[in-house]
Coordinates of C-alpha atoms in Angstrom, one line a residue:
Chain A
M1 CA 120.8 139.5 52.8
E2 CA 121.0 136.7 55.2
P3 CA 118.6 137.4 58.4
I4 CA 120.5 137.4 61.6
V5 CA 119.7 134.2 63.7
L6 CA 120.0 133.8 67.3
A7 CA 121.9 130.6 68.2
P8 CA 119.5 128.1 69.4
P9 CA 119.5 126.7 73.0
A10 CA 122.2 124.1 73.2
P11 CA 120.7 120.4 72.5
G12 CA 120.7 117.6 74.4
K13 CA 122.7 114.7 74.0
V14 CA 120.6 112.6 72.1
E15 CA 119.5 115.7 69.7
D16 CA 123.3 116.4 69.2
L17 CA 124.0 112.7 68.2
K18 CA 121.1 112.8 65.8
R19 CA 122.1 115.9 64.2
R20 CA 125.8 115.2 64.0
F21 CA 125.4 111.5 62.6
F22 CA 121.8 111.1 61.4
A23 CA 120.7 114.4 59.7
T24 CA 120.0 112.9 56.1
P25 CA 118.9 109.4 55.2
L26 CA 122.7 108.9 53.3
Q27 CA 124.3 110.0 56.6
A28 CA 122.3 108.0 58.7
L29 CA 123.4 104.9 56.3
V30 CA 126.9 105.7 56.8
S31 CA 127.0 106.0 60.4
L32 CA 125.1 102.9 60.9
I33 CA 127.6 100.9 58.5
C34 CA 130.6 102.5 60.6
L35 CA 129.0 101.5 63.6
A36 CA 128.5 98.1 62.7
I37 CA 132.3 97.7 61.6
M38 CA 133.3 98.9 64.8
V39 CA 131.1 96.7 66.8
F40 CA 132.2 93.8 64.8
L41 CA 135.9 94.4 65.4
A42 CA 135.5 95.2 68.9
W43 CA 133.6 91.9 69.3
K44 CA 136.4 90.1 67.3
L45 CA 139.1 91.7 69.6
L46 CA 137.3 90.7 72.8
D47 CA 136.7 87.4 71.6
W48 CA 140.2 86.7 70.8
A49 CA 141.7 88.4 73.8
I50 CA 139.1 87.4 76.5
F51 CA 136.3 84.9 75.6
S52 CA 137.9 82.3 73.5
A53 CA 141.7 82.8 74.9
V54 CA 143.5 80.3 77.1
F55 CA 144.9 81.5 80.3
T56 CA 145.9 78.4 82.1
V57 CA 149.4 76.7 81.8
T58 CA 148.2 73.4 82.6
G59 CA 147.2 72.2 79.0
G60 CA 150.6 73.5 77.5
P61 CA 151.1 74.8 74.4
E62 CA 148.7 72.1 72.8
A63 CA 145.7 73.5 74.6
C64 CA 146.4 76.8 73.1
Q65 CA 146.9 75.6 69.8
A66 CA 143.6 73.8 69.8
A67 CA 141.7 77.0 70.8
A68 CA 140.4 80.0 68.7
G69 CA 141.5 82.8 70.9
A70 CA 144.7 84.3 72.2
C71 CA 147.1 82.0 74.1
W72 CA 148.1 83.9 77.0
S73 CA 149.4 81.0 78.8
V74 CA 152.6 81.8 76.8
I75 CA 152.8 84.9 79.2
A76 CA 152.1 82.8 82.2
A77 CA 154.7 80.2 81.3
R78 CA 157.4 82.7 80.1
W79 CA 157.0 85.9 81.7
R80 CA 160.1 85.5 83.7
I81 CA 162.3 85.6 80.5
I82 CA 160.4 88.4 79.2
L83 CA 161.0 90.7 82.7
F84 CA 164.4 89.3 83.4
G85 CA 166.1 87.8 80.3
L86 CA 169.0 85.5 81.2
Y87 CA 169.2 86.7 84.9
P88 CA 169.8 83.4 86.9
F89 CA 166.4 82.0 87.7
E90 CA 166.9 81.9 91.5
E91 CA 168.2 85.5 91.8
Q92 CA 165.3 87.2 89.7
W93 CA 163.5 88.4 92.8
R94 CA 166.7 90.6 93.0
S95 CA 166.0 91.8 89.4
A96 CA 162.3 92.5 90.1
L97 CA 163.2 94.5 93.4
A98 CA 165.7 96.4 91.1
C99 CA 162.9 97.5 88.8
V100 CA 160.8 98.4 91.6
T101 CA 163.8 100.6 92.7
V102 CA 163.8 102.4 89.5
V103 CA 160.3 103.0 89.3
V104 CA 160.0 104.1 92.9
M105 CA 163.2 106.6 92.6
T106 CA 161.6 107.9 89.5
V107 CA 158.3 108.8 91.1
L108 CA 159.9 110.2 93.8
S109 CA 162.1 112.7 91.8
C110 CA 158.9 113.7 89.9
I111 CA 157.2 114.8 93.2
P112 CA 157.8 118.7 93.6
A113 CA 158.4 118.0 97.2
F114 CA 161.7 116.1 96.5
W115 CA 163.1 118.9 94.1
T116 CA 166.0 120.3 96.4
G117 CA 169.5 119.6 95.5
R118 CA 170.0 117.5 98.6
R119 CA 166.7 115.1 98.5
I120 CA 167.4 114.6 94.8
A121 CA 170.9 113.5 95.3
L122 CA 169.7 111.2 98.2
V123 CA 167.0 109.6 96.5
W124 CA 169.4 109.1 93.3
G125 CA 172.3 108.1 95.3
A126 CA 170.7 105.5 97.5
G127 CA 168.3 104.4 94.4
A128 CA 171.4 104.1 92.2
A129 CA 173.5 102.1 95.1
L130 CA 170.5 99.6 95.8
F131 CA 169.9 98.9 91.9
Y132 CA 173.4 98.0 91.5
G133 CA 173.8 96.2 94.5
L134 CA 170.6 94.0 93.7
M135 CA 171.8 93.5 90.2
K136 CA 175.4 93.1 90.4
G137 CA 175.3 91.3 93.8
G138 CA 178.6 90.5 95.3
V139 CA 177.6 92.0 98.4
L140 CA 175.6 91.1 101.7
G141 CA 175.9 87.4 100.6
L142 CA 174.2 88.1 97.2
P143 CA 175.9 85.9 94.4
Y144 CA 177.6 88.0 91.8
V145 CA 175.7 88.4 88.5
G146 CA 177.7 90.2 85.8
E147 CA 176.2 92.8 83.2
E148 CA 176.4 90.3 80.6
A149 CA 173.5 88.3 82.1
W150 CA 171.3 91.3 83.0
G151 CA 168.3 91.7 80.7
G152 CA 164.5 92.0 80.3
L153 CA 162.5 94.9 82.0
A154 CA 165.5 95.6 84.5
L155 CA 168.0 96.2 81.6
T156 CA 165.3 98.3 79.5
L157 CA 164.7 100.6 82.6
F158 CA 168.6 100.7 83.6
I159 CA 169.6 101.8 80.1
F160 CA 167.0 104.4 79.7
V161 CA 167.3 106.0 83.3
T162 CA 171.1 106.1 82.9
T163 CA 171.2 107.6 79.5
C164 CA 168.8 110.4 80.6
L165 CA 170.9 110.8 84.0
I166 CA 174.0 111.2 81.9
G167 CA 172.4 112.6 78.9
F168 CA 170.6 115.5 80.3
P169 CA 173.1 117.1 82.2
L170 CA 175.5 116.7 79.0
A171 CA 172.8 118.5 77.1
I172 CA 172.7 121.3 79.1
C173 CA 176.4 121.6 79.0
L174 CA 176.7 121.5 75.3
A175 CA 173.5 123.9 75.0
L176 CA 175.3 126.5 77.1
L177 CA 178.6 125.9 75.2
R178 CA 177.1 126.5 72.0
R179 CA 175.6 129.7 73.3
S180 CA 179.2 130.8 74.1
E181 CA 180.2 134.3 73.2
L182 CA 183.6 132.7 72.2
P183 CA 183.1 131.7 68.3
W184 CA 185.7 129.1 68.4
I185 CA 184.0 127.1 71.5
S186 CA 180.0 127.7 70.1
R187 CA 181.4 126.4 66.4
T188 CA 183.3 123.5 67.8
T189 CA 180.1 122.3 70.1
G190 CA 177.9 123.1 66.9
L191 CA 180.0 120.8 64.8
I192 CA 180.1 118.0 67.6
I193 CA 176.1 118.3 68.1
D194 CA 175.4 118.2 64.1
G195 CA 178.2 115.4 63.9
V196 CA 176.5 113.2 66.5
R197 CA 172.7 113.7 65.1
S198 CA 173.8 113.2 61.7
L199 CA 174.8 109.7 62.6
P200 CA 172.0 106.7 63.1
L201 CA 171.7 105.6 66.8
I202 CA 172.7 101.9 65.5
S203 CA 175.9 103.1 64.3
I204 CA 176.8 105.1 67.6
L205 CA 175.7 102.0 69.6
F206 CA 177.8 99.4 67.2
T207 CA 180.9 102.0 67.3
F208 CA 180.8 102.3 71.2
A209 CA 180.3 98.5 71.7
I210 CA 182.6 96.8 69.0
V211 CA 185.1 99.3 67.6
L212 CA 185.8 101.5 70.7
P213 CA 187.7 98.9 72.7
F214 CA 190.3 98.7 70.1
A215 CA 190.8 102.4 70.2
L216 CA 190.8 103.0 74.1
P217 CA 193.5 102.1 76.5
Q218 CA 192.7 98.8 78.4
W219 CA 191.8 100.7 81.6
L220 CA 189.4 102.9 80.2
V221 CA 187.3 100.2 78.2
G222 CA 185.2 99.2 80.8
D223 CA 181.9 96.8 80.4
K224 CA 180.4 96.9 77.2
L225 CA 177.1 97.8 78.7
Y226 CA 178.6 100.9 80.1
R227 CA 180.0 102.1 76.9
V228 CA 176.7 101.5 75.1
I229 CA 175.0 103.6 77.9
V230 CA 177.5 106.5 77.0
G231 CA 177.2 106.1 73.2
S232 CA 173.2 106.3 73.9
A233 CA 173.7 109.1 76.5
L234 CA 175.9 111.3 73.7
F235 CA 173.2 110.5 71.0
F236 CA 170.4 111.7 73.6
S237 CA 172.5 114.7 74.7
A238 CA 173.1 116.0 71.0
Y239 CA 169.2 115.9 70.5
Q240 CA 168.4 117.4 73.8
A241 CA 171.0 120.0 73.8
E242 CA 169.1 121.5 70.8
I243 CA 165.8 121.4 72.6
V244 CA 167.5 123.4 75.6
R245 CA 169.0 125.7 73.2
G246 CA 165.7 126.4 71.7
G247 CA 163.8 126.8 75.1
M248 CA 166.8 129.2 75.7
Q249 CA 166.1 131.5 72.9
G250 CA 162.4 131.8 74.1
V251 CA 163.7 133.5 77.3
P252 CA 164.0 137.5 76.7
A253 CA 167.4 138.8 77.0
G254 CA 166.4 141.3 79.5
Q255 CA 165.7 138.5 82.0
E256 CA 169.9 137.9 82.2
E257 CA 170.3 141.5 82.0
A258 CA 168.2 142.0 85.2
A259 CA 170.2 139.3 86.7
M260 CA 173.3 140.6 85.8
A261 CA 172.2 144.0 87.2
L262 CA 171.5 142.6 90.4
G263 CA 175.2 141.2 90.7
M264 CA 174.7 137.6 89.9
S265 CA 177.3 135.2 88.6
Y266 CA 177.1 133.5 85.3
W267 CA 176.1 130.3 87.1
Q268 CA 173.6 131.8 89.2
R269 CA 172.0 133.4 86.4
I270 CA 172.1 130.3 84.3
G271 CA 170.6 128.2 87.4
R272 CA 168.0 130.4 88.8
I273 CA 166.9 132.6 86.0
V274 CA 167.8 131.3 82.7
L275 CA 167.4 127.6 82.9
P276 CA 164.2 127.2 84.8
Q277 CA 162.3 129.5 82.4
A278 CA 163.9 127.7 79.3
M279 CA 163.1 124.1 80.6
R280 CA 159.6 125.5 80.8
N281 CA 159.5 126.5 77.4
A282 CA 161.4 123.3 76.3
L283 CA 159.1 120.9 78.3
P284 CA 157.0 119.4 75.6
A285 CA 159.6 118.8 73.3
T286 CA 161.5 117.3 76.2
I287 CA 159.1 114.8 77.1
N288 CA 159.1 113.9 73.6
Q289 CA 162.7 113.1 73.7
F290 CA 162.4 110.9 76.9
V291 CA 159.8 108.9 75.4
I292 CA 161.4 108.4 72.0
S293 CA 164.6 107.3 74.3
F294 CA 162.8 105.0 76.2
K295 CA 161.5 103.3 73.1
E296 CA 165.0 103.3 71.4
T297 CA 166.5 101.4 74.3
S298 CA 165.3 98.3 72.2
L299 CA 168.1 99.0 69.6
V300 CA 170.7 97.6 72.0
V301 CA 169.6 94.3 71.0
I302 CA 172.1 94.6 67.7
V303 CA 175.0 94.7 70.2
G304 CA 173.8 91.6 72.1
F305 CA 171.8 93.1 74.8
F306 CA 168.5 91.3 75.8
E307 CA 166.5 94.1 76.9
I308 CA 162.5 93.6 77.0
L309 CA 161.9 93.2 73.3
A310 CA 164.7 91.0 72.8
S311 CA 163.8 88.8 75.8
G312 CA 160.5 88.8 74.4
N313 CA 161.7 87.2 71.2
A314 CA 163.7 84.7 73.1
A315 CA 160.6 83.9 75.5
Y316 CA 158.4 82.5 72.2
G317 CA 161.5 81.8 69.8
T318 CA 162.0 78.3 71.5
G319 CA 160.1 75.7 69.7
E320 CA 156.9 74.9 71.6
W321 CA 155.6 78.7 71.8
R322 CA 156.6 79.6 68.4
F323 CA 153.0 80.4 67.1
A324 CA 152.1 82.7 70.1
Y325 CA 154.4 86.0 69.2
V326 CA 151.5 88.0 68.9
E327 CA 150.5 87.5 72.3
V328 CA 154.0 88.1 73.5
Y329 CA 154.3 91.3 71.4
A330 CA 150.8 92.5 72.7
F331 CA 152.3 92.0 76.5
I332 CA 155.4 93.8 75.6
A333 CA 153.5 96.8 74.0
F334 CA 151.4 96.8 77.2
I335 CA 154.7 97.3 79.1
Y336 CA 155.9 99.9 77.1
F337 CA 152.5 101.7 76.9
I338 CA 152.4 101.7 80.6
F339 CA 155.9 103.7 81.0
V340 CA 155.4 106.0 78.1
F341 CA 151.8 106.9 78.9
S342 CA 152.9 107.7 82.5
L343 CA 155.6 110.0 81.2
S344 CA 153.3 111.7 79.0
R345 CA 150.8 112.2 81.9
Y346 CA 153.2 113.6 84.0
G347 CA 154.7 115.9 81.1
A348 CA 150.9 117.3 81.2
F349 CA 151.1 117.6 84.8
L350 CA 154.3 119.6 84.7
E351 CA 152.8 121.8 82.2
R352 CA 150.0 122.5 84.3
R353 CA 152.2 123.3 87.2
M354 CA 154.4 125.6 85.7
A355 CA 151.8 127.5 84.0
V356 CA 151.0 128.9 87.2
G357 CA 153.5 131.8 86.9
E358 CA 152.4 132.5 83.3
R359 CA 149.6 135.1 81.8
Chain B
M1 CA 183.0 146.9 99.8
S2 CA 186.1 148.9 100.1
T3 CA 184.8 151.1 97.4
N4 CA 181.9 152.4 100.1
K5 CA 184.1 154.7 102.1
S6 CA 186.0 156.0 99.1
N7 CA 185.7 159.7 98.3
G8 CA 185.3 161.1 94.9
P9 CA 182.3 161.2 92.7
A10 CA 180.0 158.2 92.4
V11 CA 180.2 157.9 88.9
R12 CA 182.9 159.6 86.4
I13 CA 182.7 158.9 82.9
E14 CA 185.6 160.1 80.9
N15 CA 186.1 160.5 77.2
V16 CA 183.7 157.2 76.7
D17 CA 183.4 155.8 73.3
K18 CA 180.9 153.0 72.3
H19 CA 180.6 151.6 68.9
Y20 CA 178.4 148.8 67.5
G21 CA 180.1 147.6 64.4
T22 CA 180.5 150.9 62.4
F23 CA 177.8 152.7 64.2
Q24 CA 179.4 154.9 66.8
A25 CA 176.8 155.1 70.0
L26 CA 178.9 157.1 72.2
R27 CA 181.4 159.8 71.2
K28 CA 183.6 161.1 73.8
V29 CA 181.1 161.3 76.3
N30 CA 182.1 163.2 79.7
L31 CA 179.8 163.1 82.8
S32 CA 180.6 163.1 86.6
V33 CA 178.0 162.3 89.1
E34 CA 178.3 163.1 92.9
R35 CA 177.2 161.1 95.8
G36 CA 173.5 161.9 96.4
E37 CA 173.0 163.8 93.0
R38 CA 170.0 163.4 91.0
I39 CA 170.5 163.2 87.2
V40 CA 167.9 163.1 84.4
V41 CA 169.2 162.1 80.9
C42 CA 167.0 162.9 78.1
G43 CA 167.2 163.1 74.4
P44 CA 165.8 161.7 71.1
S45 CA 165.7 157.9 70.5
G46 CA 168.9 156.6 69.3
S47 CA 170.8 159.4 71.1
G48 CA 172.8 157.0 73.1
K49 CA 171.2 157.6 76.6
S50 CA 170.5 154.3 77.4
T51 CA 173.8 152.8 76.0
M52 CA 175.5 155.3 78.6
I53 CA 173.8 154.2 81.7
R54 CA 174.1 150.6 80.6
C55 CA 177.9 151.2 80.3
I56 CA 177.9 152.2 84.1
N57 CA 177.1 148.6 85.4
R58 CA 178.7 147.2 82.2
L59 CA 175.4 145.8 80.6
E60 CA 177.4 147.4 77.6
Q61 CA 181.3 147.7 77.4
H62 CA 182.9 150.9 76.5
N63 CA 185.1 150.7 73.9
G64 CA 187.5 153.7 74.7
G65 CA 187.8 156.1 77.5
K66 CA 187.6 155.4 81.2
I67 CA 184.5 154.7 83.7
T68 CA 184.9 154.8 87.2
V69 CA 182.1 153.9 89.7
L70 CA 182.3 154.2 93.3
G71 CA 186.0 154.7 93.0
T72 CA 186.6 151.4 91.0
E73 CA 187.5 151.6 87.5
L74 CA 185.3 149.3 85.0
N75 CA 187.7 146.9 83.1
D76 CA 187.6 143.2 82.3
D77 CA 188.1 142.1 85.9
V78 CA 184.8 139.9 86.6
A79 CA 185.1 140.2 90.3
N80 CA 185.2 143.9 90.0
I81 CA 182.1 144.1 87.8
D82 CA 179.9 141.8 90.1
G83 CA 181.2 144.1 92.9
I84 CA 179.8 147.3 91.3
R85 CA 176.8 145.6 90.1
R86 CA 175.9 144.7 93.8
E87 CA 176.2 148.5 94.4
V88 CA 174.4 149.7 91.4
G89 CA 170.4 148.9 91.3
M90 CA 168.9 149.4 87.6
V91 CA 165.3 149.5 86.6
F92 CA 164.4 148.6 83.1
Q93 CA 161.9 150.0 80.8
H94 CA 160.3 146.5 80.4
F95 CA 160.7 145.7 84.2
N96 CA 162.5 142.4 83.4
L97 CA 160.8 140.9 86.4
F98 CA 161.6 137.1 87.1
P99 CA 158.0 135.5 85.8
H100 CA 158.9 132.0 87.2
M101 CA 158.9 133.6 91.1
T102 CA 156.7 135.1 93.0
V103 CA 156.9 138.8 94.0
L104 CA 158.6 138.0 97.4
E105 CA 161.0 135.5 95.5
N106 CA 162.0 138.2 92.8
L107 CA 162.9 140.4 96.0
T108 CA 164.9 138.1 97.9
I109 CA 166.7 136.0 95.4
A110 CA 169.5 138.3 94.8
P111 CA 170.0 139.3 98.6
M112 CA 170.0 135.8 99.6
I113 CA 172.4 134.2 96.7
V114 CA 174.7 137.0 95.9
R115 CA 174.9 139.2 99.2
K116 CA 174.1 135.7 101.2
V117 CA 171.8 137.5 103.4
A118 CA 169.5 134.9 105.5
R119 CA 166.1 133.9 104.2
A120 CA 164.2 135.4 107.0
E121 CA 166.2 138.7 107.2
A122 CA 165.8 139.0 103.2
E123 CA 162.2 138.8 103.7
V124 CA 161.9 141.2 106.2
T125 CA 163.6 143.6 104.0
A126 CA 161.5 142.7 101.1
R127 CA 158.6 143.3 102.8
R128 CA 159.8 146.5 104.0
Y129 CA 160.5 147.9 100.4
L130 CA 157.3 146.5 99.3
D131 CA 155.5 148.9 101.8
K132 CA 157.5 151.6 100.6
V133 CA 156.4 151.3 97.0
R134 CA 152.9 150.7 98.2
I135 CA 151.8 147.0 97.3
P136 CA 152.7 145.0 100.4
E137 CA 149.5 143.0 99.5
Q138 CA 151.1 141.5 96.2
A139 CA 153.9 139.5 97.9
M140 CA 152.7 136.0 96.9
K141 CA 151.5 136.9 93.4
F142 CA 153.5 136.2 90.4
P143 CA 154.4 139.3 88.1
G144 CA 152.0 138.1 85.5
Q145 CA 149.1 138.8 87.6
L146 CA 150.1 142.3 88.4
S147 CA 149.5 145.8 86.5
G148 CA 152.5 147.2 84.4
G149 CA 152.8 150.1 87.2
Q150 CA 152.8 147.5 89.8
Q151 CA 155.3 145.5 88.0
Q152 CA 157.5 148.5 87.7
R153 CA 157.3 149.3 91.5
V154 CA 158.4 145.6 92.2
A155 CA 161.3 146.0 90.2
I156 CA 162.4 149.3 91.9
A157 CA 161.7 147.3 95.3
R158 CA 163.7 144.7 93.8
A159 CA 166.8 146.6 93.0
L160 CA 166.5 148.5 96.4
C161 CA 166.5 145.1 98.3
M162 CA 170.3 144.9 97.4
Q163 CA 170.8 148.1 99.3
P164 CA 172.5 149.9 96.3
Q165 CA 174.1 153.1 96.9
I166 CA 173.4 154.1 93.0
M167 CA 170.4 153.4 91.1
L168 CA 169.8 153.7 87.4
F169 CA 166.4 154.1 85.6
D170 CA 166.3 153.1 81.9
E171 CA 163.0 154.6 80.7
P172 CA 161.1 153.2 83.6
T173 CA 157.6 154.9 82.5
S174 CA 157.9 154.5 78.8
A175 CA 156.2 151.0 78.6
L176 CA 153.4 152.0 80.9
D177 CA 149.8 153.2 80.3
P178 CA 149.5 156.8 80.9
E179 CA 147.5 156.3 84.0
M180 CA 150.1 154.3 85.8
I181 CA 152.9 156.5 85.2
S182 CA 152.2 158.7 88.2
E183 CA 152.5 155.8 90.7
V184 CA 155.7 154.8 89.5
L185 CA 157.1 158.5 89.3
D186 CA 155.7 159.0 93.0
V187 CA 157.9 156.2 94.2
M188 CA 160.9 157.7 92.3
V189 CA 160.4 161.1 94.0
T190 CA 160.3 159.6 97.3
L191 CA 163.5 157.7 96.5
A192 CA 165.2 160.9 95.5
S193 CA 164.2 163.1 98.5
E194 CA 166.0 160.1 100.7
G195 CA 169.1 161.0 99.1
M196 CA 169.6 158.2 96.8
T197 CA 172.2 158.9 93.8
M198 CA 170.0 158.3 90.8
I199 CA 170.6 158.5 87.0
C200 CA 167.1 158.5 85.3
V201 CA 166.8 158.2 81.6
T202 CA 163.4 159.6 81.1
H203 CA 161.1 161.9 79.0
E204 CA 159.1 162.9 82.2
M205 CA 160.3 166.6 82.2
G206 CA 157.5 167.1 85.1
F207 CA 159.8 164.7 87.1
A208 CA 162.9 166.2 85.8
R209 CA 161.9 169.5 87.1
K210 CA 160.8 168.5 90.3
V211 CA 163.6 166.3 91.6
A212 CA 166.6 166.7 89.1
D213 CA 169.9 168.6 90.1
R214 CA 171.1 168.6 86.8
V215 CA 169.6 167.7 83.5
V216 CA 171.7 166.1 80.7
F217 CA 170.6 166.3 76.9
M218 CA 172.1 163.8 74.5
D219 CA 172.0 163.7 70.8
A220 CA 173.8 161.6 68.3
G221 CA 176.1 160.0 71.2
E222 CA 177.0 163.3 72.3
I223 CA 176.3 165.1 75.8
V224 CA 175.1 168.4 73.9
E225 CA 173.9 170.4 77.2
E226 CA 174.2 169.9 81.0
A227 CA 172.4 172.3 83.4
P228 CA 170.2 172.6 86.2
P229 CA 166.5 172.3 85.4
E230 CA 165.4 175.7 85.7
E231 CA 168.1 176.9 83.3
F232 CA 167.7 173.9 81.0
F233 CA 163.9 174.4 80.4
T234 CA 163.9 178.0 80.2
A235 CA 167.3 179.0 78.9
S236 CA 168.8 176.3 77.0
R237 CA 171.9 177.5 74.9
N238 CA 171.7 174.8 72.4
E239 CA 169.4 174.8 69.2
R240 CA 169.2 170.9 69.4
T241 CA 168.0 171.1 73.0
R242 CA 165.2 173.8 72.1
Q243 CA 164.0 171.6 69.3
F244 CA 163.6 168.7 71.2
L245 CA 162.1 170.6 74.3
S246 CA 159.5 171.8 71.8
Q247 CA 158.6 168.2 70.8
V248 CA 158.3 167.1 74.4
P249 CA 155.2 167.7 76.4
G250 CA 155.0 168.5 80.1
H251 CA 157.5 171.0 80.8

């Protein structure tokens, strides 16, 4: 029989490292080799990205090609194309302000103090008007810029935000319809959701951008950008509807019964009792869906929109900077990272906040 | 509501049937409850007692017969049903408090959005009922932070905040730890003494003896026996009732 041993007192940091990585000579050797590889890789990366890199534009592409490290001068020379795409050069400050508008209104609507119907409506109403006025112009002496010239980060943000803005309410509607007690409603909705989910996003975008104009009456066609957004919102809502429905299934039937017994109407029960709890259940999957949708905006390039990734391609693809594509992609990856990472952290904040009432 | 002033019994159940697929949960049930009357419904599990009281506020729909509550017949008319539900409070076995709201919000939400009472007024009423169920200090907590007995008292207060004319209790103490049962029953006894019309499905025979005007015994979807408590416990006429009573402690 093994003797019962009391746990030793917790070791110090150095003791702990020693025990985990240098317990035996072989383990120590493996640890050292791994450490050496990591240091080597980190050094190479830093050397490339910073120490041997070229940051100034003055030398032009030639100075870059001579250097051993990264060529950040391509960003310095081309950042406007990456961020604003084909938007007219003199008007690009409008596109920049529009991006700031989207970020500000998103941040504002993420703050719990703004979670009343009136405040949210105010933020989004004012934000949308401001964004639209800035981007499209034609008012207050701003020259008109058509949607076909929109591009870069502003376009990426616009497509993402409008997709979510249309897709999310649509998803809730679909989820509620699928829960309907009338079989023909729930089955039809199920068929629509499953149908849309079975199609690749690219084919939906293609259909909405290219095929739909032949099928729709002229007054309903609208600009290609809005058709694409509707298509991507439909795709978003099909997935999100199932996430919301899953969240609703996690709400005990007794909750709705209690609300009924208090005389609440259907919409009061859904809006005040079922959905708030369902969304809490569905939050991790919902954040996931938002992150995926943000990255999927890059697919609109196939129907001819220059969102940020396509603009990046254009930024290095014009000859003199052709060699510097890694730097451009690293820059774009960094921008994606900022947005997606903030989204994830916000999701974590919401989870902590909503956990208050749990236990 | 116009039914407030109407005469006649609070609840009248006539020849009511209820099916779940091929299973018949209620068979030609007849029961009339006068205003201010306190009824205790008991019976073995699966006998249809919960189904019956859930039909009274239409959480279940009856398939045959007629149910009239406060002079209004229950049918498919949604406005009717919502009107009835405003006047009929219900307390559930598993409390069913709203976990995402504080105790105070649980108590004020229905008066505010259903009865359109102003927030300040709803909160005054809510605090009065929290006093009454003896947990005024828990108003800002979430249901998950309370004990079972406290949660059930909040649930009673929540129903009372709607100022109902009838209260339905569906096994309110069955999910509680033994030491918490009495604190809930005490509240119910107080409520009974104030003249509330009450229909309680419960196995607490001590409670039945103390407050019930009539005890109703159900088995296999039928009302088998109906009698004042003294008579019910000492001189039940039916074999099934006697058998049931011999298995239930506390009478």
